[in-house]
């Protein structure tokens, strides 16, 4: 290939669409490919089939520039591209912890026999260890271009809600390559971020594939670690927020990705740790990753605990109660409800006999399709109306900005569960709210000193006078 490579991106989900639109914004000619004709037409018309902040303007700019387009045609894509990125989904296999690689296999099997000239096929989908070596062997054997068609691995670390930034300005680019030619092609694709100082880490493809699953396993572990500490805080009267703050200031630990609360969900972390543990077991290294089952179990327990907090907040029972739920997306900035802790908690509370009214700024339509038994409110106030307990389950900024004084007049009982720690407990209590949050002590919880609520610390800037005289006496 000479000059600027022409790029294709197979799979137009969060990853593929962000990748295609971002590369077009860097000046490349990009062809997005998907087997879903309706999705391709929507994208070609400039409409994103999901919500992702900042991506739709980039998509439209790419289409307008003429550099970005979409097709369902594999032959057209094979003819067009010098570098083919595979970004299709690898969901959890039903009934097992393993990954379902059928979309990846279909994409590879559809594309490889059409590759007639030298090109690079780059895997970006998250796959369990061992996948890349097998496909690397198959590609030259299947493609008419023979050894001219080569596989490389270039994992993606983007977070939903930050897809554009994470694609254009990632913390690092990992290039798993078998040859200098493949490295040069990937350096050409990422020339602009590299010039801006983004680290470019060259590894063998098997290591690149491992980097992604290990990174997600570590991120999940960090979240479950702090949530396990929250469980201990709950029985000792300690405060997990202060604990996380103090731990995060140790540079070896770091505060990022260690927010306690309702735990992780979404289309990546839960299924990726299961797929990794499952593949490790198949390869005879199951013992090494036994702990990931515990990480998963801690994460699931958070959901049960928040249901328990909701029951407590609603006065000890859920049957016949009205519960308002703020948030059903698995995280803010996204309309994704895949394995959403918020939606699961809402549905469980409904199944336990409460009427549940939910509100989410982006994920209502998706949630309604899966859980029609919930009531869908048009606003925060609508969800809170006549509620016996109000729950914040996704940390959208509009929920932390909610006015406790206004909401106090809307609900039946002033009881709030802040499952994501986004509200100021003191402010809400000052408006008469009974405030509950996982890992934070309730007044009178074990650990309280007589006459003082657990976890409530004196707020003086100076040491209290009594402490000073006590120290003086000691000297
Ligand atoms: C994740 C990885 O971050 C990303 O690198 C990878 O490419 C795909 O998987 P994503 O699923 O978009 O990205 O979301 P992330 O921001 O990591 O959050 C995942 C879940 O963990 C969310 O449910 C979020 O609410 C929860 N979370 C995250 C916490 O509970 N605490 C935290 O500190 C961080």
mmCIF file of C-alpha atoms in Angstrom, residues 9 46 58 64 71 141 166 171 176 181 203 270 279 284 305 320 371 384 392 395 448 451:
data_model
loop_
_atom_site.group_PDB
_atom_site.id
_atom_site.type_symbol
_atom_site.label_atom_id
_atom_site.label_comp_id
_atom_site.label_asym_id
_atom_site.label_seq_id
_atom_site.Cartn_x
_atom_site.Cartn_y
_atom_site.Cartn_z
ATOM 1 C CA UNK A 9 -14.537 -0.891 9.750
ATOM 2 C CA UNK A 46 -26.484 10.610 9.604
ATOM 3 C CA UNK A 58 -18.652 13.642 13.876
ATOM 4 C CA UNK A 64 -20.599 15.543 4.433
ATOM 5 C CA UNK A 71 -22.349 -0.428 3.146
ATOM 6 C CA UNK A 141 -4.596 -19.920 4.002
ATOM 7 C CA UNK A 166 -11.022 7.789 24.087
ATOM 8 C CA UNK A 171 -4.001 6.587 27.097
ATOM 9 C CA UNK A 176 0.019 -6.509 18.263
ATOM 10 C CA UNK A 181 4.880 -3.980 7.544
ATOM 11 C CA UNK A 203 3.731 -6.314 21.075
ATOM 12 C CA UNK A 270 -19.240 -8.404 33.223
ATOM 13 C CA UNK A 279 -11.076 -19.542 28.537
ATOM 14 C CA UNK A 284 -5.793 -25.364 32.205
ATOM 15 C CA UNK A 305 -27.929 -4.907 48.794
ATOM 16 C CA UNK A 320 -47.763 -2.222 47.738
ATOM 17 C CA UNK A 371 -39.314 -4.182 31.019
ATOM 18 C CA UNK A 384 -40.650 10.864 42.448
ATOM 19 C CA UNK A 392 -30.642 7.169 42.421
ATOM 20 C CA UNK A 395 -25.129 8.984 38.239
ATOM 21 C CA UNK A 448 -21.525 4.857 66.603
ATOM 22 C CA UNK A 451 -24.767 10.130 71.400
#
